[in-house]
Each structure stands twice: as structure tokens, then as C-alpha cells.
CSV table of C-alpha atoms in Angstrom, one decimal:
chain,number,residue,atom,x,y,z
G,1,UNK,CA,0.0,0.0,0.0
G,2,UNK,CA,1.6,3.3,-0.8
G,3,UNK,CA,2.1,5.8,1.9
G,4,UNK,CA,0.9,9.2,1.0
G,5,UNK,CA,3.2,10.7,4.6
G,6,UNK,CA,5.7,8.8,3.6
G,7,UNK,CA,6.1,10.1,0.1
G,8,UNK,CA,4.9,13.8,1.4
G,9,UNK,CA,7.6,13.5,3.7
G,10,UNK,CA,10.8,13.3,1.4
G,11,UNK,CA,9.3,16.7,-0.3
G,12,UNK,CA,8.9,18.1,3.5
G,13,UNK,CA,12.0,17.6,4.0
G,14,UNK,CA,13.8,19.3,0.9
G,15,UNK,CA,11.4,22.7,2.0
G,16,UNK,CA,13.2,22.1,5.4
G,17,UNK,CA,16.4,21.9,4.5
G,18,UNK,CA,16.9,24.1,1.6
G,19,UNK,CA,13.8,26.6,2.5
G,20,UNK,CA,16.0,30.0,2.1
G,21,UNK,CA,15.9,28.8,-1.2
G,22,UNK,CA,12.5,28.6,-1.4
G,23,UNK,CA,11.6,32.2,0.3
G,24,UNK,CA,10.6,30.0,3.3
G,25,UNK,CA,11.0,29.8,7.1
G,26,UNK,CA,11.6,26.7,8.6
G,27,UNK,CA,10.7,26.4,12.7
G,28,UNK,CA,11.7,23.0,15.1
G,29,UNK,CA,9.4,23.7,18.4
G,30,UNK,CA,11.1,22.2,21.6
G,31,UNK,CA,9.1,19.6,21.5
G,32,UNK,CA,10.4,18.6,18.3
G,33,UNK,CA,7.9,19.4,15.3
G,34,UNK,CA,9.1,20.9,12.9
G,35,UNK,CA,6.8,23.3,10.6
G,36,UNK,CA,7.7,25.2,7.2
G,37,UNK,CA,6.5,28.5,6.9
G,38,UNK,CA,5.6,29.3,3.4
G,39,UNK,CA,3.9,32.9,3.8
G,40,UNK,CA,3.0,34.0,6.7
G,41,UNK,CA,6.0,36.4,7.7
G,42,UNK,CA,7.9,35.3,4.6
G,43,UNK,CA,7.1,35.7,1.2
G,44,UNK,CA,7.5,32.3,-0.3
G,45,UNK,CA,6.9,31.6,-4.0
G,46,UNK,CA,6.4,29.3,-7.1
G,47,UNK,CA,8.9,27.3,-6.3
G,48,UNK,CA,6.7,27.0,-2.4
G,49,UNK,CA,3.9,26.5,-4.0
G,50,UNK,CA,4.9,23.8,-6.3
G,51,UNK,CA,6.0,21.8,-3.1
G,52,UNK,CA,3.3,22.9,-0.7
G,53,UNK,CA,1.0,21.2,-3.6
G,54,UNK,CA,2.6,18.1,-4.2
G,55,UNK,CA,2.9,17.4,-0.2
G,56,UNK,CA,-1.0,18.2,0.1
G,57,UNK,CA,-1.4,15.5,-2.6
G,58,UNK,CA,0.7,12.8,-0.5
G,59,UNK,CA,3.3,13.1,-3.4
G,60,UNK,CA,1.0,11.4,-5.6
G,61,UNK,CA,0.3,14.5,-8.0
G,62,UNK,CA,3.2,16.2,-10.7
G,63,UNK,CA,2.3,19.9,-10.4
G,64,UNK,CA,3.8,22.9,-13.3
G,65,UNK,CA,3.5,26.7,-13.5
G,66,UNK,CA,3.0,28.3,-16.8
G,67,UNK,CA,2.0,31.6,-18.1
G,68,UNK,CA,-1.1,31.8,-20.2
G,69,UNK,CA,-4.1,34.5,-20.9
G,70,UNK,CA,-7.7,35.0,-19.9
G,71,UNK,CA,-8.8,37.2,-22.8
G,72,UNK,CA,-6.2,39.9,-23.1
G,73,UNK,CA,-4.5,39.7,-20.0
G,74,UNK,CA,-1.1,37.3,-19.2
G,75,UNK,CA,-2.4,35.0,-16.3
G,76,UNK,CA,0.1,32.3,-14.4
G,77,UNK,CA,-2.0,28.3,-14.5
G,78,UNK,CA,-1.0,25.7,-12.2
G,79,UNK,CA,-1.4,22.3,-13.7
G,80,UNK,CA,-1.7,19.0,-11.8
G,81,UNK,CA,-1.7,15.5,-12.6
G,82,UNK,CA,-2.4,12.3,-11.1
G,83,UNK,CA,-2.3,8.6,-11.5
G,84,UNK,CA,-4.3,8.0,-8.2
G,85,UNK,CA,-6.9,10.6,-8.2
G,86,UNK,CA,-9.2,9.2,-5.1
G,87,UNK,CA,-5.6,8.7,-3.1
G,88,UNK,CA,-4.2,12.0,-3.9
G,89,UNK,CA,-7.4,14.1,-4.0
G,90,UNK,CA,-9.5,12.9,-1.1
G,91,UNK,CA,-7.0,10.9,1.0
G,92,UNK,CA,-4.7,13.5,0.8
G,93,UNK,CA,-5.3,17.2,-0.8
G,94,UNK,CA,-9.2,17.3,0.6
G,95,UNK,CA,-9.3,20.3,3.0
G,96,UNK,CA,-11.4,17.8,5.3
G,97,UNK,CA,-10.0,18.2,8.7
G,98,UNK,CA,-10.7,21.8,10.6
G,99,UNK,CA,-7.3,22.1,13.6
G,100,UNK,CA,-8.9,24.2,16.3
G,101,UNK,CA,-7.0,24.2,19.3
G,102,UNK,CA,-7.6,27.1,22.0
G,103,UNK,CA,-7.4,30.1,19.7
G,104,UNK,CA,-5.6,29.1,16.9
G,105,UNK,CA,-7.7,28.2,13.8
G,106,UNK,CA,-6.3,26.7,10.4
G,107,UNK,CA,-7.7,23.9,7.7
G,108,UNK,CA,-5.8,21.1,7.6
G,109,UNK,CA,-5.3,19.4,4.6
G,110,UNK,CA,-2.5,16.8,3.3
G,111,UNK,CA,-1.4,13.4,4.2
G,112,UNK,CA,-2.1,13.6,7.5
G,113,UNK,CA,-5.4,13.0,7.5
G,114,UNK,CA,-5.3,9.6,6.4
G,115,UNK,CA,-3.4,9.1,9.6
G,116,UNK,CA,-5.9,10.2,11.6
G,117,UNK,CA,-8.7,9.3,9.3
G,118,UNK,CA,-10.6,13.1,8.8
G,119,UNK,CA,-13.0,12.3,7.8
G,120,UNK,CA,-13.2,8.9,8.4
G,121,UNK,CA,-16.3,8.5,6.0
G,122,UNK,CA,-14.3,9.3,3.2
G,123,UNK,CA,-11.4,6.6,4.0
G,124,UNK,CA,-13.9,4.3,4.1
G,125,UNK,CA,-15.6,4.9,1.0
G,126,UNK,CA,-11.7,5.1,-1.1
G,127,UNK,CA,-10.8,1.8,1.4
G,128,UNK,CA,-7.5,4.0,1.9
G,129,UNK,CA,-5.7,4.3,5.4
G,130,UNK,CA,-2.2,5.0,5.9
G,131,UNK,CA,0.6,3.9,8.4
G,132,UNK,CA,3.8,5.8,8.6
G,133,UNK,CA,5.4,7.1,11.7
G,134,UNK,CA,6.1,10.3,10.6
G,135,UNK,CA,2.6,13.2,10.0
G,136,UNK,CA,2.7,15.7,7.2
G,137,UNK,CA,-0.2,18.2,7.6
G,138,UNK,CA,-0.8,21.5,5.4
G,139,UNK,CA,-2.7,24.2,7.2
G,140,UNK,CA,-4.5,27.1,5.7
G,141,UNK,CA,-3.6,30.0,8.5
G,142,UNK,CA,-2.0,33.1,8.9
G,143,UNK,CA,-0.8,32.2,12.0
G,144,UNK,CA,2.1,29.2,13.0
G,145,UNK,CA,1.0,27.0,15.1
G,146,UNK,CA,2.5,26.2,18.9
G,147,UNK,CA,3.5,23.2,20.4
G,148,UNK,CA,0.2,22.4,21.7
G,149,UNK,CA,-1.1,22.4,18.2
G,150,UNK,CA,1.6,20.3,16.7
G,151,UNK,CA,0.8,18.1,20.1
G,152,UNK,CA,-3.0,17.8,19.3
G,153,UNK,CA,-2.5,17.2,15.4
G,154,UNK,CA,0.3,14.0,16.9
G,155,UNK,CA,-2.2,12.6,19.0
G,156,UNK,CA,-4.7,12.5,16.6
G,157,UNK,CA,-2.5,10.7,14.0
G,158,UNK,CA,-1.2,8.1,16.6
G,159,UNK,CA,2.6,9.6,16.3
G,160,UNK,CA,5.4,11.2,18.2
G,161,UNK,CA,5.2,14.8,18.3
G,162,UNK,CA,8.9,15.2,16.9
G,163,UNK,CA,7.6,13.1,13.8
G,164,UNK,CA,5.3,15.9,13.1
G,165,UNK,CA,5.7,17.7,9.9
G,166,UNK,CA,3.9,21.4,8.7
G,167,UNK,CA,4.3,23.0,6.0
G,168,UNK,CA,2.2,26.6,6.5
G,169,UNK,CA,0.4,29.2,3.9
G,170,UNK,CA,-2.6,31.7,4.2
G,171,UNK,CA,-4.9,32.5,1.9
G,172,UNK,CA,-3.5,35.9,1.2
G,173,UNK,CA,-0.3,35.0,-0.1
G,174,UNK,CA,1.5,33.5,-3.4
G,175,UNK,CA,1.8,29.9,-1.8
G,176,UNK,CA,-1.8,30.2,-0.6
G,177,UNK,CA,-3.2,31.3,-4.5
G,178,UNK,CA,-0.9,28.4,-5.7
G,179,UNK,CA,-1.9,25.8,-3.6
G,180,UNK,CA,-6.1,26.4,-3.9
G,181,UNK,CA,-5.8,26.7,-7.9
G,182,UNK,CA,-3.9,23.4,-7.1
G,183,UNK,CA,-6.8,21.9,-5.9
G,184,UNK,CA,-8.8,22.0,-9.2
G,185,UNK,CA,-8.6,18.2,-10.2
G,186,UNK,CA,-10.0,17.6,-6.2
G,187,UNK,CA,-12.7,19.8,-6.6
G,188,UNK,CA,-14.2,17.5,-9.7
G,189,UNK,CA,-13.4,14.2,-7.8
G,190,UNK,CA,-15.0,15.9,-4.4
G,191,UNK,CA,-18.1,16.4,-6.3
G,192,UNK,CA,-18.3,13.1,-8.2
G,193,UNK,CA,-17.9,11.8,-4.3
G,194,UNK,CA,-20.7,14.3,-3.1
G,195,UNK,CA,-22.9,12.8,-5.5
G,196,UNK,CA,-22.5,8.9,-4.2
G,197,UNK,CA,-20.0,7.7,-7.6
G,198,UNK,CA,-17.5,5.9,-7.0
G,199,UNK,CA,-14.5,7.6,-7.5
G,200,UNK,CA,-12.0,4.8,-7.4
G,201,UNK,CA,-13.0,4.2,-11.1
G,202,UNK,CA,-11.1,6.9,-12.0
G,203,UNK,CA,-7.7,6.2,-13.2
G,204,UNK,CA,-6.5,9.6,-13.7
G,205,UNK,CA,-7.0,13.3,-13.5
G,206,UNK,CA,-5.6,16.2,-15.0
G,207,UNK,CA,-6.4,19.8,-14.9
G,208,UNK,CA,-5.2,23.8,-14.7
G,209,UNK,CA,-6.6,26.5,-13.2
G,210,UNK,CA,-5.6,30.4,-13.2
G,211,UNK,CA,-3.3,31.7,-9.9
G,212,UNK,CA,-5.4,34.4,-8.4
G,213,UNK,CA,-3.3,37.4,-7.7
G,214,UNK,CA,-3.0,37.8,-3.7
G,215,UNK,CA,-5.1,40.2,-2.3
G,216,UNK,CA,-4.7,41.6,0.8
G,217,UNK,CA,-8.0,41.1,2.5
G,218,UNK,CA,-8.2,37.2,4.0
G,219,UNK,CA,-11.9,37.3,2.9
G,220,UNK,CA,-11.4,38.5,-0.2
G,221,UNK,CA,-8.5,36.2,-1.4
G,222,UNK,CA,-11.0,33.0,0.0
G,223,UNK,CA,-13.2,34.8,-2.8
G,224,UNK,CA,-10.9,34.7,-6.0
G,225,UNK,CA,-9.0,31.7,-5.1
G,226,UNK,CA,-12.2,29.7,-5.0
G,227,UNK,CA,-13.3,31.5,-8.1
G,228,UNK,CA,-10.3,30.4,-10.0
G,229,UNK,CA,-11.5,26.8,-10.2
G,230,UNK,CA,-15.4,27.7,-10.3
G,231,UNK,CA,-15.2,29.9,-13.1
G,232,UNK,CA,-11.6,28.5,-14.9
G,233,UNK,CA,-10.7,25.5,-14.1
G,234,UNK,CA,-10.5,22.7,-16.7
G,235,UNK,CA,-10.0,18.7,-15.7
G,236,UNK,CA,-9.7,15.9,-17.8
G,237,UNK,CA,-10.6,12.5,-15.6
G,238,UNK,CA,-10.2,9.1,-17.5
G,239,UNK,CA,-11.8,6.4,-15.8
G,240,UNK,CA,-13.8,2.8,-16.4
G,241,UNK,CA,-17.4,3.5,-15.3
G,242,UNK,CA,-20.1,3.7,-18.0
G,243,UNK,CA,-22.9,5.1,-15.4
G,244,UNK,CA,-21.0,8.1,-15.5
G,245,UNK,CA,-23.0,9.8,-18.0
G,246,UNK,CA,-26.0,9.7,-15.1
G,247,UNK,CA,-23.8,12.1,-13.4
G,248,UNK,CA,-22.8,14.7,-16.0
G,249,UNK,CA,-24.9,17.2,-15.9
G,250,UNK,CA,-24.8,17.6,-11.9
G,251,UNK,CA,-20.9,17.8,-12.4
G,252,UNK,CA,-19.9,21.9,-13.5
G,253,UNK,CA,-20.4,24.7,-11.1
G,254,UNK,CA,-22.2,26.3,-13.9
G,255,UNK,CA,-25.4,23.9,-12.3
G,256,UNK,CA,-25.4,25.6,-8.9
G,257,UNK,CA,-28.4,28.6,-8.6
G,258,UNK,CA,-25.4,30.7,-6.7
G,259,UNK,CA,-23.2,30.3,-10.1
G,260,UNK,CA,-22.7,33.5,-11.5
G,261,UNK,CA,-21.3,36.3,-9.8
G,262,UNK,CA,-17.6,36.3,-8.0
G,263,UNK,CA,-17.7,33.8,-5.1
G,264,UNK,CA,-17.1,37.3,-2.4
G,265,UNK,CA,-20.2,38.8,-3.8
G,266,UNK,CA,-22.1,35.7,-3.3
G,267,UNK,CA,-20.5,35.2,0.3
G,268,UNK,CA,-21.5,38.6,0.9
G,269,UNK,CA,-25.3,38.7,0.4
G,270,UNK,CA,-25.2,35.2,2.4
G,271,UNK,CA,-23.7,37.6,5.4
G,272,UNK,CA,-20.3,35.3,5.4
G,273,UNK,CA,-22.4,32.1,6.5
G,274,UNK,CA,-21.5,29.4,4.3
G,275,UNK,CA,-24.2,27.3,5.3
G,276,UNK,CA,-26.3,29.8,3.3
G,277,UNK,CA,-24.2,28.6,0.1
G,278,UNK,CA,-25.1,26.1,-2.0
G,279,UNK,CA,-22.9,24.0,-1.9
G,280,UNK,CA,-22.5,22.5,-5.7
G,281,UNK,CA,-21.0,26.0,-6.3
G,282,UNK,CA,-17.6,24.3,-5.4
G,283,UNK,CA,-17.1,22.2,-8.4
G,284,UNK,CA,-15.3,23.0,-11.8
G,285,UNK,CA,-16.0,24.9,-14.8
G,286,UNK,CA,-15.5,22.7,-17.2
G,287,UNK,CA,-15.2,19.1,-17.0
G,288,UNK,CA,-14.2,16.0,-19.9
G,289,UNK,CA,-14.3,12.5,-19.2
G,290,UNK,CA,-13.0,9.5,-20.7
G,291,UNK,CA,-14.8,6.8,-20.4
G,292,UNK,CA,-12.4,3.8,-21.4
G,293,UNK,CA,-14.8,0.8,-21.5
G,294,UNK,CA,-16.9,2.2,-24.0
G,295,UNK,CA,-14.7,4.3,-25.5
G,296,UNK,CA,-16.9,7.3,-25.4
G,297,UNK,CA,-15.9,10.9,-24.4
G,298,UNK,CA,-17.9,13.5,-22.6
G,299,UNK,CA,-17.7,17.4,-21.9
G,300,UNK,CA,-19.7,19.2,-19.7
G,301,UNK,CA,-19.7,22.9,-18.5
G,302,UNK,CA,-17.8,26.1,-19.5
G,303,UNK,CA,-15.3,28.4,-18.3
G,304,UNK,CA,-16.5,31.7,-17.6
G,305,UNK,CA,-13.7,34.8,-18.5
G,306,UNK,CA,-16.1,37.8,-17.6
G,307,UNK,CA,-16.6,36.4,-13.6
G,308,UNK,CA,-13.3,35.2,-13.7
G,309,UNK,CA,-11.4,38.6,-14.8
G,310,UNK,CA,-13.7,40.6,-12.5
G,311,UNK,CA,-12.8,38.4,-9.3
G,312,UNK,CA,-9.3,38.6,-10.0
G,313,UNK,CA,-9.4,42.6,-10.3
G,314,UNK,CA,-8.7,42.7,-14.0
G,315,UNK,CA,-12.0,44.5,-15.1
């Protein structure tokens, strides 16, 4: 069985030991964690990104940077790849597992969590569990966390807290626009999840998404990072399940009623609940499928240029 920490790990540990290179900070707590930071009082990068991507995919994913266009204007796209999309995607990447110890708050993501098995629905329905001795964990956060929260996050996964591994990005920052746009081929296999298929038919996933420029505002950036895969992001997924075309049309975010206006405005007028959001929003904007057993190709949804240039600030 592979092991998504173990394989995270080995990319952990080139961020740790060569992070100046990376524009990153790398901590050891006295208790013995040791945690990466990758843009919250450093300014990290592409080459941060890159890494803080493939560790939140358990090192199952290949992830490039290229420069392309949205209409008229010169936009950076991440592109990721995987041979073991329900590993990578939802034992790994899936933002499923929300730290919240005294006051500090993050989103964990990463390898990790199929330690400590967050949520453990999901690991049952993939039939995925890892055992390593070491934890990797990404966490969404402005803030580092302490000892205590490296302790917590240990003790959930069943390891010693000085085989406890962070690597650490907010929203607001390069590493943190990288990493969500990252997330594009998880957001199709999320949803093909959601809606009770069984995702370890699919043999492999592909896809890009625009970077969304940082923006200052925490809030703000949550709004055109999300939007960069809901209104531009493009997957390929090849699998062998014919009953896939009774889930096409429920795939694109272009089928939620909120789809339509940048994902802050939307937030907004829901008064920042996201329990008032529907949640089918968070899916794609375009999706193909390759069915192998009949040999039959699919497309579904569309990218959207206007939403997508207005969230990032462009028009």
C-alpha cells in the first residue's frame, strides 16, 4: 500500500532543509515538530507553491507553473496530474479536517489525515488508510501554530510529536493562490464523491486553473482563489465507469443557482455564513471524461472569462 506521509515527507523535507531557497521559514518547536512556513511572515513563491502542492497530494500528484491568458491579460496556470486521483485528491489534498486548538484556527489538509482518518467517511468509501510514523499536515492559516497544536494534530494521528511535519500558507499570499488553484482536479473528484460515484474508477485526472493574484484582504482572497477553479478551471478525468454519464450534468459549477457572480459577492449577500451557500457551487467549470470501457468521451460545463477577470481585479 503506498504511503501518502511517507512520500509527502521526502518533499517536507527538501522545503526544510533548503527553505532560504525557497523564500521560506523553517521552525523546530522544543518539543520537536518541525513546521515550514511558506507565507505567513515570509514571502514564499512558485517554487513553495509547487512543493506545498505536491505534499497536500501525499506526493502522488506532478504539479507545473505556466504563463497563459484570460482574454487579453497574461495570467500564471497551475497544472496538476495524477495517477491516483481518489488517493491523492481525497485521501490527501481534501481540505477535510478543521485544527482548532484554544485560539488558533487553520484547515488542515494533506497526508495527515489519512493518519488520523478526517474524515473517516471518506477513507472508508476510497478503502485507503495510511501507516507511517512520521505526520505531514498543510494548514491554511496566517498564523504558526504552537507546540500544543503540533501536540493535538500528533495525538490524533497516533505519532510522536517530533515526527510531526507542517508546511504553512494563508490565503493571502502566493503559496496560498498556488496551492487552492492546485486543488482544481480535487474539486471534480470531491463532487463526483458528493454525488454517491465511485470515484475509485477513476484512473487519472488532469487539470489547470488560473493563480489568483493575492489580495490583501483574507476574505477577499477565499473569494478569487475559490473563483479560480469555479469559473476556470478545466480537468480531464479518465476512468472505467459507463454510469457516468448519469452524473454529467450535476458535475460543472455552472449547475449551482449561486453560479454566476464572483464567489465574495455571493459570500456577501449570504452575510459570510457558508451554510447559506449552496454548496454544488464548489465544483469546476468545465469538466471531460473519458470513459475507457466504451470508449466514449464526454464534456460538460464552461469556463467563464467575464466572472473570472472581475474576481481577480482585472475588469
Amino acid at each position: 500500500m503506498l504511503s501518502v506521509n511517507e512520500l509527502a515527507l521526502d518533499i517536507f523535507e527538501e522545503l526544510f532543509e533548503y527553505a532560504e531557497e525557497f523564500h521560506a521559514v523553517p521552525h523546530e518547536l522544543d518539543n520537536g515538530a518541525r513546521i515550514v512556513d511558506c507565507g505567513v511572515s515570509t514571502t514564499g513563491g512558485y517554487l513553495a507553491g509547487r512543493r506545498f502542492t505536491e505534499i497536500c497530494m501525499g506526493g502522488l500528484g506532478e504539479v507545473d507553473i505556466t504563463m497563459g491568458r484570460i482574454g487579453e491579460f497574461p495570467v500564471p496556470f497551475i497544472e496538476v496530474s495524477t495517477d491516483f486521483p481518489s488517493i491523492a485528491c481525497l485521501g490527501a489534498q481534501k481540505a477535510g479536517w478543521t485544527i482548532n486548538v484554544n485560539k488558533y484556527f487553520a484547515m488542515g489538509s494533506g497526508p495527515a489525515r489519512a493518519l488520523s482518518l478526517k474524515p473517516k467517511h471518506t477513507y472508508e468509501v476510497i478503502e485507503y488508510e495510511d501507516e507511517f510514523d512520521y505526520a505531514v499536515i498543510c494548514l491554511e492559516s496566517d498564523h504558526l501554530p504552537n507546540a500544543a497544536v503540533m501536540e493535538k494534530i500528533a495525538e490524533a494521528c497516533n505519532v510522536d510529536v517530533a515526527n510531526t511535519c507542517a508546511v504553512v500558507a494563508p490565503t493571502a499570499s502566493l503559496v496560498g493562490s498556488i496551492q487552492v488553484a492546485g486543488r482544481c482536479v480535487e474539486t471534480a473528484v470531491y463532487k463526483l464523491n458528493e454525488l454517491g460515484f465511485d470515484t475509485k474508477k477513476i484512473t487519472a485526472g488532469i487539470g489547470h486553473a488560473p493563480i489568483a493574484p493575492v489580495k490583501k484582504d483574507g476574505t477577499k482572497a477565499m473569494g478569487s482563489t475559490n473563483d479560480a477553479t469555479i469559473y476556470h478551471g478545466s480537468i480531464m478525468l479518465t476512468m472505467n465507469a459507463p454510469e457516468i454519464k448519469d452524473y454529467l450534468d450535476k458535475i460543472p459549477s455552472n449547475t449551482s443557482k449561486g453560479y454566476g457572480k464572483p464567489f465574495y459577492d455571493i459570500f456577501k449577500e449570504a452575510n459570510f455564513d457558508f451554510y447559506q451557500i449552496d454548496t454544488s457551487l464548489f465544483s469546476p467549470a468545465e469538466v471531460v471524461i473519458n470513459e475507457l470501457s466504451e470508449g466514449k468521451v464526454y464534456h460538460v460545463g464552461a469556463v467563464n472569462p467575464e466572472v473570472t477577470l472581475k474576481s481577480f481585479g482585472f475588469i
